[in-house]
CSV table of C-alpha atoms in Angstrom, one decimal:
chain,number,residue,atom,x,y,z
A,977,UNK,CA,0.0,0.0,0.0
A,978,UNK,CA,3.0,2.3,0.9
A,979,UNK,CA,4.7,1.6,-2.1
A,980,UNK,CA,1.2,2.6,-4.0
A,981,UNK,CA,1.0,5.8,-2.5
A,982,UNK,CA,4.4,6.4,-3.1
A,983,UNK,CA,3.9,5.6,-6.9
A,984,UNK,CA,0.8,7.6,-7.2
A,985,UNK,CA,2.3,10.4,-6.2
A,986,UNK,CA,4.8,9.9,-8.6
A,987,UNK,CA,2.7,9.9,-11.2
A,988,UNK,CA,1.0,13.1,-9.9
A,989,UNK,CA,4.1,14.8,-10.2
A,990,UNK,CA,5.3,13.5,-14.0
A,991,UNK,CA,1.6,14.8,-14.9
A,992,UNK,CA,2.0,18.0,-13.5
A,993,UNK,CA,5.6,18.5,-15.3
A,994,UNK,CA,4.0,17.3,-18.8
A,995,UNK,CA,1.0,19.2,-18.4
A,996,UNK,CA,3.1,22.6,-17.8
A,997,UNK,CA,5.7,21.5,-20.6
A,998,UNK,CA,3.1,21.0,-23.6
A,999,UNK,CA,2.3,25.0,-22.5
A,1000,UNK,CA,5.7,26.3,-21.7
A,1001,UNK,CA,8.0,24.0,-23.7
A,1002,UNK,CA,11.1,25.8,-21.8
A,1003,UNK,CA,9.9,23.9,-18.4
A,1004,UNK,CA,11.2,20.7,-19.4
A,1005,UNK,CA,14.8,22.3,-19.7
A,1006,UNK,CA,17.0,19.8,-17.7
A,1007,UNK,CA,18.4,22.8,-16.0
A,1008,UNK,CA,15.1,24.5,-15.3
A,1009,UNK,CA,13.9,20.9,-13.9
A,1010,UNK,CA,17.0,21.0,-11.5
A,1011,UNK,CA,16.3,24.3,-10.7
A,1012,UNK,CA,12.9,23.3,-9.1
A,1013,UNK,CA,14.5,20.4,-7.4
A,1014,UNK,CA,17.4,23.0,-5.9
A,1015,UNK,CA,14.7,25.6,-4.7
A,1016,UNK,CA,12.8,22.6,-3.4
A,1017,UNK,CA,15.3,20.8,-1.5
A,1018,UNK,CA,15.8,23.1,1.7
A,1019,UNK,CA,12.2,22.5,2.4
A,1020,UNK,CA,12.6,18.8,1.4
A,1021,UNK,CA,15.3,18.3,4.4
A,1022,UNK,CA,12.8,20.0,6.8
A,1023,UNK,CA,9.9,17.7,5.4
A,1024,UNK,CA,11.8,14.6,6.4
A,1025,UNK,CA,12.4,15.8,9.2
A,1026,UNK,CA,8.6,16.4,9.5
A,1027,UNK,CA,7.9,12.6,9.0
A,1028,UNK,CA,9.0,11.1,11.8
A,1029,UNK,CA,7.0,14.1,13.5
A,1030,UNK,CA,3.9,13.7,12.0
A,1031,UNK,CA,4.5,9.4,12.3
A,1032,UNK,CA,4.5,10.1,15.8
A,1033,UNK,CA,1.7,12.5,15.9
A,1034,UNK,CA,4.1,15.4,17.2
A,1035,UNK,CA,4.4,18.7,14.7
A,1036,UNK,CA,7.5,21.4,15.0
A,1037,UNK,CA,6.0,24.8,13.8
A,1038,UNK,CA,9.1,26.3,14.3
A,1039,UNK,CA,11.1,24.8,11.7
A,1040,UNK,CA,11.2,27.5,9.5
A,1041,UNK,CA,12.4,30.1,12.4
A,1042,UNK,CA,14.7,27.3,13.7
A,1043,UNK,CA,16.4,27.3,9.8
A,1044,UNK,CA,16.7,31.0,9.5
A,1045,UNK,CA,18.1,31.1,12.8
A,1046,UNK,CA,20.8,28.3,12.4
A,1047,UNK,CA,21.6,30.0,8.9
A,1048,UNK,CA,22.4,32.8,10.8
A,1049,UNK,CA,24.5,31.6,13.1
A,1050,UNK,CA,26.4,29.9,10.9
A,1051,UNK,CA,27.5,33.2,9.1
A,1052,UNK,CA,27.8,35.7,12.0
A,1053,UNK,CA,30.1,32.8,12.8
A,1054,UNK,CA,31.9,33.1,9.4
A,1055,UNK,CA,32.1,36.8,9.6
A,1056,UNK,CA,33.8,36.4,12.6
A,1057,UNK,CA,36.6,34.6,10.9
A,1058,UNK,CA,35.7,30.9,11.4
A,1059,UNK,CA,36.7,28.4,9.6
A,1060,UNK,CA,33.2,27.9,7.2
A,1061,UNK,CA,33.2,24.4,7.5
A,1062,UNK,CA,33.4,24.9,11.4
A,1063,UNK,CA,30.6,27.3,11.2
A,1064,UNK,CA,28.4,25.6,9.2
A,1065,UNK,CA,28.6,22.5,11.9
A,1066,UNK,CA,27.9,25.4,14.1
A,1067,UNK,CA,24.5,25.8,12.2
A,1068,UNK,CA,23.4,22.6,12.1
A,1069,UNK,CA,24.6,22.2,16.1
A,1070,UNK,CA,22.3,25.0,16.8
A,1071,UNK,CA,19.5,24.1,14.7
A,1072,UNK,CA,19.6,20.7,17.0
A,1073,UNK,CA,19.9,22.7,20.0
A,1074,UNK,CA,16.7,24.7,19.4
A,1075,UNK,CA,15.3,21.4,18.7
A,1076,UNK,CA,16.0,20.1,21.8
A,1077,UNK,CA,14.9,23.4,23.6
A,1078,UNK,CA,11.7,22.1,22.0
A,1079,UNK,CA,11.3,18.8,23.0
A,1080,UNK,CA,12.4,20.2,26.3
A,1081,UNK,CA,9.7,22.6,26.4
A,1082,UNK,CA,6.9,20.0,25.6
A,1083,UNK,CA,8.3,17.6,28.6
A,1084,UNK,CA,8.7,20.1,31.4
A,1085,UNK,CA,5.4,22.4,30.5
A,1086,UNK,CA,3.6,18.8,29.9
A,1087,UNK,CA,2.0,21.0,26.4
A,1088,UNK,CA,1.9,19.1,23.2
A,1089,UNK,CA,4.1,20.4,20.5
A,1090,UNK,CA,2.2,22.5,18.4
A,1091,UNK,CA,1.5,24.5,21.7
A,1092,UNK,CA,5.0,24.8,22.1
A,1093,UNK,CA,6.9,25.3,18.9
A,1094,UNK,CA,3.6,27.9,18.0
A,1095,UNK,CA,5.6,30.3,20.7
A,1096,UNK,CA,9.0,29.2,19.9
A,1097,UNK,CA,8.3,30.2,16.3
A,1098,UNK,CA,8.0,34.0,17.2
A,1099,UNK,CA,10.6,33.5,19.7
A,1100,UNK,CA,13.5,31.9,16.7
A,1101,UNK,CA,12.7,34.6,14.5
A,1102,UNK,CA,13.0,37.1,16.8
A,1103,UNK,CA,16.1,35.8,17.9
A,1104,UNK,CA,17.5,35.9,14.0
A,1105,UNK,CA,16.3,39.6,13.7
A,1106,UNK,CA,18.1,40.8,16.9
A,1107,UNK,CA,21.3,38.8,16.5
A,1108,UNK,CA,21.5,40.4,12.9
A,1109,UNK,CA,20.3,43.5,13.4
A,1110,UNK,CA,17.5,42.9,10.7
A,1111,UNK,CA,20.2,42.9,8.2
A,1112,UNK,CA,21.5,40.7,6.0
A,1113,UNK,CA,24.5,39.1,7.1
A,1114,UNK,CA,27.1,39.4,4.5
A,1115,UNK,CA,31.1,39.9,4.0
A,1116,UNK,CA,31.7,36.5,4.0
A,1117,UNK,CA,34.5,34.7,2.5
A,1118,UNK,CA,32.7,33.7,-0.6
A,1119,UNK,CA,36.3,32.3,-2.4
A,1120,UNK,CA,36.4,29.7,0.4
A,1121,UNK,CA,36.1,26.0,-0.8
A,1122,UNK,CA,32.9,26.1,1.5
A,1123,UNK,CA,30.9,28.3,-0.9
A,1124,UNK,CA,32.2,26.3,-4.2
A,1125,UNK,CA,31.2,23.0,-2.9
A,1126,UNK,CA,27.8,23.1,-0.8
A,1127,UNK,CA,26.9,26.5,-3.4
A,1128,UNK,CA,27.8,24.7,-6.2
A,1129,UNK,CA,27.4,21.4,-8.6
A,1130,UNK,CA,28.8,17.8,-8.1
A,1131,UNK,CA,28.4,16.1,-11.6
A,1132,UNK,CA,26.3,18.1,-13.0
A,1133,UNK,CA,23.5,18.2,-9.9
A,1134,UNK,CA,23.5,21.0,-7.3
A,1135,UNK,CA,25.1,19.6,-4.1
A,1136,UNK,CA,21.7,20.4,-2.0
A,1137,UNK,CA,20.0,17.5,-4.1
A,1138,UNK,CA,22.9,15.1,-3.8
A,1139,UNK,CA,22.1,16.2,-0.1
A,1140,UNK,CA,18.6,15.8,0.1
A,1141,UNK,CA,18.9,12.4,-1.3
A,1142,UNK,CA,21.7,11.7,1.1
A,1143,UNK,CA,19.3,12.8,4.0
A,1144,UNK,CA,16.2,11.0,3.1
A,1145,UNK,CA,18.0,7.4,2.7
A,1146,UNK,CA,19.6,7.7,5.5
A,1147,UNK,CA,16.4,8.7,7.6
A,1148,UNK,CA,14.4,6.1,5.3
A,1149,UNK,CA,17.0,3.3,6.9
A,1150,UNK,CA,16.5,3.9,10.4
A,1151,UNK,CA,12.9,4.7,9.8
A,1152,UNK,CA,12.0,1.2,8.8
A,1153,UNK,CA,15.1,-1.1,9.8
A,1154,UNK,CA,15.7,0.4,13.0
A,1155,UNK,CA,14.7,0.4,16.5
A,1156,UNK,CA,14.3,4.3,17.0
A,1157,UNK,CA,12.6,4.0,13.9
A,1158,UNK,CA,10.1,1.0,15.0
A,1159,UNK,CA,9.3,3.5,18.3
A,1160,UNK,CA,8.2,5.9,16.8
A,1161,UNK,CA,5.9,4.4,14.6
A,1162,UNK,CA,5.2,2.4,17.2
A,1163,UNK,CA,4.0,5.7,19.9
A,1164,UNK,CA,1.7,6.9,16.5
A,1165,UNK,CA,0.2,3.8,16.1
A,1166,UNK,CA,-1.0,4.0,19.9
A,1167,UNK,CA,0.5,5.7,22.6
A,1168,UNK,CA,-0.6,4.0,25.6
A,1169,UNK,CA,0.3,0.5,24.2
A,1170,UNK,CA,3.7,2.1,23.7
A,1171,UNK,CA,4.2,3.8,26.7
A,1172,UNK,CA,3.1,0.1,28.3
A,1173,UNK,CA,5.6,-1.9,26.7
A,1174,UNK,CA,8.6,0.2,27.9
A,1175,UNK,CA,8.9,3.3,25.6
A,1176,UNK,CA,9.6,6.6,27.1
A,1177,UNK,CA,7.5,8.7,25.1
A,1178,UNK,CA,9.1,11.9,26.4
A,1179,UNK,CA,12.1,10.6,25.4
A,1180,UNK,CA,11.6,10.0,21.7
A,1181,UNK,CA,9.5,13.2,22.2
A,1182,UNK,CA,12.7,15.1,22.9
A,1183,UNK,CA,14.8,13.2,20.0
A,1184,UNK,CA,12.6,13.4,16.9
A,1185,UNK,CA,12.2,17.6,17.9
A,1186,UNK,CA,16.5,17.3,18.4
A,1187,UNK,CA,16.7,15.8,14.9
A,1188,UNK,CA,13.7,18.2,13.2
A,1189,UNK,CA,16.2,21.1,14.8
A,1190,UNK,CA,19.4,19.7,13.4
A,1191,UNK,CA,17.7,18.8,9.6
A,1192,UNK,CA,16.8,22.6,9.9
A,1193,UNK,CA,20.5,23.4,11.2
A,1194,UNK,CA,21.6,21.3,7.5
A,1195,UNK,CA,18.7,23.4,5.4
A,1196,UNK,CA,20.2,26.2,6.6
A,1197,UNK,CA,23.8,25.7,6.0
A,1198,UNK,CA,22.8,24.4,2.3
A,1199,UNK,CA,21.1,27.7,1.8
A,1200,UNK,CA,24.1,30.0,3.4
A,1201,UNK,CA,26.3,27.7,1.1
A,1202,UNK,CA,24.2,28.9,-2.4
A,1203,UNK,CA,23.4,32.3,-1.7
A,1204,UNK,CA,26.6,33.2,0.7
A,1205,UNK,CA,24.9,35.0,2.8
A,1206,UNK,CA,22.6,35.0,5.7
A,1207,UNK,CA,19.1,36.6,5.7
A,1208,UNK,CA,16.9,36.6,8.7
A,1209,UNK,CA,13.8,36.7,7.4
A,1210,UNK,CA,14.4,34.0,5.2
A,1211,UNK,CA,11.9,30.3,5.4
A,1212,UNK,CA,8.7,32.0,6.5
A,1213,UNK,CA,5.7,29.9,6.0
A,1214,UNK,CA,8.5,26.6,5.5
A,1215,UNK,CA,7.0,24.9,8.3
A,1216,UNK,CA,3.3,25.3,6.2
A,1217,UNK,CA,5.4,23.6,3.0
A,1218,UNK,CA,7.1,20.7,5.2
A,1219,UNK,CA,3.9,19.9,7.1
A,1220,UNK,CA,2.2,19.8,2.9
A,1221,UNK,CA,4.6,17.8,1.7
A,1222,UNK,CA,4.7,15.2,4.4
A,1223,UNK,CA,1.3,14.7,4.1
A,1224,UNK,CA,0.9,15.1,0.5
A,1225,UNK,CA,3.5,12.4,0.3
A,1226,UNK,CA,1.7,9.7,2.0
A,1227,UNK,CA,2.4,10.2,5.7
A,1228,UNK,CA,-1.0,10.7,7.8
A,1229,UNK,CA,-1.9,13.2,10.3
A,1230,UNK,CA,-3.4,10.1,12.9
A,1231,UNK,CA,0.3,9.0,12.8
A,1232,UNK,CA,1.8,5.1,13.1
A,1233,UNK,CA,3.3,5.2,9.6
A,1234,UNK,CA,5.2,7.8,7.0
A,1235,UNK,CA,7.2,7.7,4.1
A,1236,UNK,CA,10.3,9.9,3.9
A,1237,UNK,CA,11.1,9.3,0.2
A,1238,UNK,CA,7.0,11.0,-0.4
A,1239,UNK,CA,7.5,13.6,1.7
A,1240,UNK,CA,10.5,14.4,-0.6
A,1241,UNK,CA,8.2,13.9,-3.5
A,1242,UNK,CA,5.5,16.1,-2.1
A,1243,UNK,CA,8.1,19.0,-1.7
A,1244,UNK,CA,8.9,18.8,-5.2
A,1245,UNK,CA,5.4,18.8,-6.5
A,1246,UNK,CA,4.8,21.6,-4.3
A,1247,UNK,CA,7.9,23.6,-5.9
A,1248,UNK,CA,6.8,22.5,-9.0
A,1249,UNK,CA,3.2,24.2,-8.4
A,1250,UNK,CA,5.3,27.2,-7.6
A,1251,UNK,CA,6.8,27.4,-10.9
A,1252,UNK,CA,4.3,26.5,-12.9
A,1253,UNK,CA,2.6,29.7,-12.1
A,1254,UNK,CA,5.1,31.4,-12.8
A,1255,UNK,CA,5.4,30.2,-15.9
A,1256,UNK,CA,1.8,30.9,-16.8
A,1257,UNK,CA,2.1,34.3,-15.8
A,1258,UNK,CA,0.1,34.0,-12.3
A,1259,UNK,CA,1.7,36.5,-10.0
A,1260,UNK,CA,4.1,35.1,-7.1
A,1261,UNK,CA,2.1,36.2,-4.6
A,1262,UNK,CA,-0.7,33.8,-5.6
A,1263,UNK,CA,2.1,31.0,-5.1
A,1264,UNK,CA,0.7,30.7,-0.7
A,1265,UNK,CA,-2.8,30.4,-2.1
A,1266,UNK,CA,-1.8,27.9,-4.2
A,1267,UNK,CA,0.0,26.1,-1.5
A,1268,UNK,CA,-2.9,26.4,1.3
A,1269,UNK,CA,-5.2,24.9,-1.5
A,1270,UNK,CA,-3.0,22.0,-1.5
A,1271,UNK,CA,-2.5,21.6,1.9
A,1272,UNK,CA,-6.6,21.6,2.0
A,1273,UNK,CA,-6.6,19.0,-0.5
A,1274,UNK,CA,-3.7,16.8,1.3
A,1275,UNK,CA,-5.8,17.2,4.7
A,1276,UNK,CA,-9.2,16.1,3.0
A,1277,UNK,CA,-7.6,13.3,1.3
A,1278,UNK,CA,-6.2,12.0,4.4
A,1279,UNK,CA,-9.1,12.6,6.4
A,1280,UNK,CA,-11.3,10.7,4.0
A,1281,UNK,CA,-9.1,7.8,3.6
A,1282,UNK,CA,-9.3,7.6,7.0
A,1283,UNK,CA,-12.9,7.7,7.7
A,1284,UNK,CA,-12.8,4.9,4.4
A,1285,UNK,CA,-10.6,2.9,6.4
A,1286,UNK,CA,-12.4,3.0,9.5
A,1287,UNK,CA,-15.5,1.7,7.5
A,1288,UNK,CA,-13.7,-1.2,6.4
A,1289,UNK,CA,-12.6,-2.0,9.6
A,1290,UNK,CA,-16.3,-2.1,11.2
């Protein structure tokens, strides 16, 4: 069934490229196609990250604040004179960090996640727009090797998408052949059968929000690594994207299961939706409509293959 909903989507997304390439012809460029993938891939790291969330019937609204903060920390730590490679662990360290301040959050307060990362999502970005003055962070050494090979191309492909397929195999590994993997599908399937055969549901609570912080922390240093530079305002409205794609990909909102190779799909045909209208003239500012009508769509469809699959249960 998995592997169905994996293929559909698939398909959805091959449509969706032919349908805009018999109108614009110049879509189907190979490197406008990588393009789309390039833009797409900084939400599609958060969007894994959002799987093993949503599997576990957690959700980190903060992501895109945590990823605009960790980018910029990794260049006010660049600017400062270190080493880039040193920095950029810095950003993905402090993307796990907030993460962690999370998960932390949720287990001492006793509030579910939304609750939480809903006020840690003003208090990220607020932390990105004092640190940096509401400036962009710039005057960074953009002849370093740093710049070159994270900003740039590894046989042809940007290095974000040899990233983002790095990411998502690994995170599809432990998902489904391991045993942090097996707990948390195992606290979505039912909590309380969980929590009774020995899982520490705070505990897994606190790791999955650690590793949603540190995929952020790697979004952030792929983007610092393209655009050499660090803007605070930057990934507004990501978390919205990665919570679409995850679902749109085949992972449920009642939890238990999740695929991390659809959520990766789902952030591509989302990217793709973005640049169609473009293409066909629709203004950018129509592209959050467009997204919230999809994320509408993802919702119903999950909500009525669940109420379908509860009828074929009773």
């Amino acid at each position: 069934m998995k592997r169905f909903n994996e293929l559909g989507i698939v398909v959805v997304l091959v449509a969706l490229v032919v349908v805009i390439g018999l109108f614009h012809p110049a879509f189907l460029d190979r490197a406008q196609l990588l393009d789309v993938v390039r833009q797409a891939s900084y939400v599609g790291v958060l969007a894994c990250g959002m799987t093993y969330l949503l599997a576990m019937r957690e959700l980190d609204l903060s992501v895109g604040s945590t990823y605009a903060l960790s980018l910029i920390a990794g260049s006010m730590l660049m600017r400062a004179g270190v080493n880039p490679w040193l920095a950029a662990l810095g950003g993905v360290a402090a993307g796990g960090v907030l993460g962690l301040v999370n998960g932390v959050l949720c287990n001492a307060l006793q509030i579910p996640s939304i609750i939480a990362t809903l006020g840690t999502l003003s208090v990220f970005r607020g932390l990105a727009l004092a640190l940096s003055d509401g400036r962009q962070v710039a005057g960074l050494p953009r002849e370093d090797p740093f710049f070159t090979v994270v900003g740039g191309d590894l046989l042809g492909v940007p290095t974000s998408i040899w990233l983002l397929v790095a990411v998502a195999a690994a995170l599809t590994v432990v998902f489904k052949h391991t045993p942090f993997g097996h707990r948390v599908r195992a606290i979505g399937s039912n909590p309380e059968a969980a929590r009774f055969s020995g899982i520490s549901i705070p505990r897994m609570r606190l790791q999955v929000l650690a590793l949603s912080g540190a995929l952020a922390g790697v979004a952030g240093v792929l983007t610092l690594g393209f655009f050499a530079s660090g803007q605070p305002t930057i990934g507004q409205g990501y978390e919205l994207q990665a919570i679409a794609a995850a679902i749109i990909g085949g992972t449920p909102l009642r939890g238990g299961s999740g695929t991390v190779w659809g959520s990766v799909i789902g952030t591509i045909i989302l990217g793709t939706v973005a640049s169609g209208l473009v293409y066909f003239g629709v203004p950018i500012n129509w592209s959050l409509f467009a997204t919230g009508i999809v994320i509408l769509l993802a919702v119903a469809l999950d909500a009525l293959l669940r109420r379908r699959g509860s009828v074929e249960v009773s």
